[in-house]
Backbone as a ProteinNet text record, in pm:
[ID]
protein_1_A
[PRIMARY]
XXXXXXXXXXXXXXXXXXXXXXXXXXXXXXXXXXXXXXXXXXXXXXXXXXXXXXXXXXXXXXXXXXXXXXXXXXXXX
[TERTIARY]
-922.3	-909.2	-868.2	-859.3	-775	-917.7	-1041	-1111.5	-1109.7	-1205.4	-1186.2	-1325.5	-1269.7	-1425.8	-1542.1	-1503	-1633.7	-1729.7	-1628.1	-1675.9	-1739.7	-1685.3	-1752.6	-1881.4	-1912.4	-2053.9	-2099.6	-2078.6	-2205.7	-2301	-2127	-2176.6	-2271.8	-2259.1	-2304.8	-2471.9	-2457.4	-2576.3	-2664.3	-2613.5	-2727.8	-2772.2	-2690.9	-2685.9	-2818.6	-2774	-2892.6	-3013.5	-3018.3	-3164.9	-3199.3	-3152.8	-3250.7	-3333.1	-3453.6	-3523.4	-3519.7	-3562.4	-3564.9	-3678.6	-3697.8	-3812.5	-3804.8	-3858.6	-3853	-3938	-3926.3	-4055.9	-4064.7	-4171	-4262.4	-4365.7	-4340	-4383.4	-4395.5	-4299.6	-4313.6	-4368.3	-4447.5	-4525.2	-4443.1	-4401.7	-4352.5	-4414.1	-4320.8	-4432.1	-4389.8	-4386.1	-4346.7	-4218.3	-4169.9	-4087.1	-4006.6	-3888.8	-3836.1	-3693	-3646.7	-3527.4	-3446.8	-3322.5	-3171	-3170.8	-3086.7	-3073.9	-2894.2	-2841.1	-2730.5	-2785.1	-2705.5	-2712.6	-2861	-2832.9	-3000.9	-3045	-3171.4	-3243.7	-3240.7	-3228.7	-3240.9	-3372.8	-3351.4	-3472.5	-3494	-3411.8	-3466.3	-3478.9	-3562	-3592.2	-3523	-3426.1	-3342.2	-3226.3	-3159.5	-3036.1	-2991.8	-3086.3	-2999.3	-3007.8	-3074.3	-3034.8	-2907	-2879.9	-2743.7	-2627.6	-2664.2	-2542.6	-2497.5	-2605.4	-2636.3	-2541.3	-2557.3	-2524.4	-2374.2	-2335.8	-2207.6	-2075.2	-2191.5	-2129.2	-2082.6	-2160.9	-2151.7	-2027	-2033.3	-1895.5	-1770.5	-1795.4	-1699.3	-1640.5	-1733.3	-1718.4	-1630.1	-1678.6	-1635.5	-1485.7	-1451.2	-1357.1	-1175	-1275.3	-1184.9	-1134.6	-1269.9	-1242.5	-1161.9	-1143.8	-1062.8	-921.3	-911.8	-784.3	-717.5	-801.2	-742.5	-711.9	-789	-767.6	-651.8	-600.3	-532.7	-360.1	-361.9	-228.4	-198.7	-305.3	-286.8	-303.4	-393.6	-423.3	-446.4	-395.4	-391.4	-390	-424.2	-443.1	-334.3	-357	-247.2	-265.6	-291.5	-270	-272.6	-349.7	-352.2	-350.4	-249.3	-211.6	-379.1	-444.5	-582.4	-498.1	-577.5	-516.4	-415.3
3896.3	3895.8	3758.7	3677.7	3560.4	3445.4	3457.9	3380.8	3275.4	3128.1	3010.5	3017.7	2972.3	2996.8	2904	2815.4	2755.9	2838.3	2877.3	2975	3097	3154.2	3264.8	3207.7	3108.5	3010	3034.8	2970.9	2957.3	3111	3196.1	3344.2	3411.4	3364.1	3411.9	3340.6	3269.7	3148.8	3213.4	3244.7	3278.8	3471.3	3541.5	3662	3630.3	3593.8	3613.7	3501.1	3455.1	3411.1	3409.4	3559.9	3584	3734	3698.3	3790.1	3932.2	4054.3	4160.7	4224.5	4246.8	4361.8	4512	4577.9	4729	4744.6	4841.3	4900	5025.9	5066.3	5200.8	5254.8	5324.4	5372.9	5256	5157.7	5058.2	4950	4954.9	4833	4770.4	4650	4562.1	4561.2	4625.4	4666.2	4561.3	4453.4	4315.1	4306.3	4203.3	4122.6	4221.7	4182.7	4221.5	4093.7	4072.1	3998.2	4073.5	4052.7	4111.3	4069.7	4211.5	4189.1	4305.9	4271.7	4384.4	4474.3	4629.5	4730.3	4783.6	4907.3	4992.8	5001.2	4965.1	4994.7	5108.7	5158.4	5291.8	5313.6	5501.6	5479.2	5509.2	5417.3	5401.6	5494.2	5583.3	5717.1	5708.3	5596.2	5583.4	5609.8	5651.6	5637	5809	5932.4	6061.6	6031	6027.6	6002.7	5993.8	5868.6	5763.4	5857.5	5927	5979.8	6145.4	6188.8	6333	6307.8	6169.7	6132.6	6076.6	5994.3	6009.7	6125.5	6268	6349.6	6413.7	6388.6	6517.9	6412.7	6275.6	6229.7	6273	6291.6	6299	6455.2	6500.8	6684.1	6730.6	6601.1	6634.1	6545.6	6437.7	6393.6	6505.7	6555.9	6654.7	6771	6802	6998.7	6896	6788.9	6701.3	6701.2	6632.5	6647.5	6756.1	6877.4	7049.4	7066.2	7032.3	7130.2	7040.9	6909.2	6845.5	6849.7	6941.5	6947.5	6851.9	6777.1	6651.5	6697.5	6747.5	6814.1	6977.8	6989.1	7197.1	7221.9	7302.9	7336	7378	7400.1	7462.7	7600	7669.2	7836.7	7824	7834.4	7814.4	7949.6	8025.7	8112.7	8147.4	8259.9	8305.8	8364.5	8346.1	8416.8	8311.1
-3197.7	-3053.3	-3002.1	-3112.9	-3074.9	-3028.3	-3068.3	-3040.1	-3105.9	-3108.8	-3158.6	-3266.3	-3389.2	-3472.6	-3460.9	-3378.5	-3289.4	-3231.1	-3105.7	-3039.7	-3079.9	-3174.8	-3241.4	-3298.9	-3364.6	-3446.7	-3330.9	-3177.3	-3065.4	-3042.3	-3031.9	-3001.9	-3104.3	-3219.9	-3323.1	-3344	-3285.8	-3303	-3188.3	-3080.6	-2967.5	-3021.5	-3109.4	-3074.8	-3205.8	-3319.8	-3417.9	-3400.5	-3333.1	-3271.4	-3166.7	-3149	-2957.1	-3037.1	-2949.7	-3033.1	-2886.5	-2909.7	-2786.9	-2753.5	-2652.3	-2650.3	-2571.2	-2568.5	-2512.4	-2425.2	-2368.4	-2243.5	-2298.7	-2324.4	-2366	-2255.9	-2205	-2063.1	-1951.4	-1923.6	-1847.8	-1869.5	-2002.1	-2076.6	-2143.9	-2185.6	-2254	-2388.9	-2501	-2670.4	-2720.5	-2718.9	-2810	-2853.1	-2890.9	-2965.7	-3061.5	-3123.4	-3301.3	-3278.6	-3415.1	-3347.3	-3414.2	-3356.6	-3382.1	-3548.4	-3552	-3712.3	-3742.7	-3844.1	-3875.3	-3937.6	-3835	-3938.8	-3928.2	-4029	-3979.5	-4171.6	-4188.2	-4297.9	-4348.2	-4465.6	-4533.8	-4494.8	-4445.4	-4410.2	-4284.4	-4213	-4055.8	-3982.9	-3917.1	-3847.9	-3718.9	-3708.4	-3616.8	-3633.4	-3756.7	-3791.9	-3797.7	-3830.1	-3821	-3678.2	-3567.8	-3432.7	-3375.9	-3441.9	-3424.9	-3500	-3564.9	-3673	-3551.5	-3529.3	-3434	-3275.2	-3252	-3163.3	-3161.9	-3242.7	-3290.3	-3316.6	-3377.7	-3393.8	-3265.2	-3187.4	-3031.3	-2986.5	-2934.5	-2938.3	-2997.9	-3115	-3206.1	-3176.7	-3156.3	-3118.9	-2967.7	-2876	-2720.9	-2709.3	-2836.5	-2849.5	-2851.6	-2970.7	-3047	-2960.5	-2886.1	-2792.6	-2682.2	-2622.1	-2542.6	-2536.8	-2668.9	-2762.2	-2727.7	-2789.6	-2798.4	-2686.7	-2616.8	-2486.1	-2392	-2432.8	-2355.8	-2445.3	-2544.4	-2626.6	-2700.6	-2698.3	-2828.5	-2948.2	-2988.8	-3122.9	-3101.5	-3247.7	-3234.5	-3383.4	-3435.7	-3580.7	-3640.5	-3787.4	-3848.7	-3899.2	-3950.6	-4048.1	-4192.5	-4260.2	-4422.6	-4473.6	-4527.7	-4628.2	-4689.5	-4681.7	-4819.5	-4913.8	-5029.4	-5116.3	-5213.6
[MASK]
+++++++++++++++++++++++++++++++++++++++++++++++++++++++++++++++++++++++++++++

């Protein structure tokens, strides 16, 4: 994107040592810090994948329905 790799070190410098927190019914549940990527494992990730897909799904019927994409006919047999 044409950035300066300085600049990217600062951005990179504030993003992996700022730590975050959440609200869980309006309460503040503590701290975690930024990290890449999701752990095997993570009970967060079919979520993210479920959620991806419905994008991916409303992308496509979009497509179809706007004459961008249309299928083909495969011969059985």
């Amino acid at each position: 994107m044409g950035f300066g790799s300085k600049w990217l070190g600062w951005m990179w410098s504030c993003l992996s040592s700022a730590k975050f927190s959440v609200l869980v019914n309006g309460v503040p549940a503590g701290f975690f810090p930024s990290t890449k990527g999701l752990r095997q494992g993570d009970p967060l990730s079919p979520y993210l994948f479920v959620i991806g897909m419905e994008v991916l799904d409303f992308l496509i019927r979009r497509a179809v329905e706007g004459g961008f994409l249309s299928g083909c006919k495969i011969r059985s047999g």
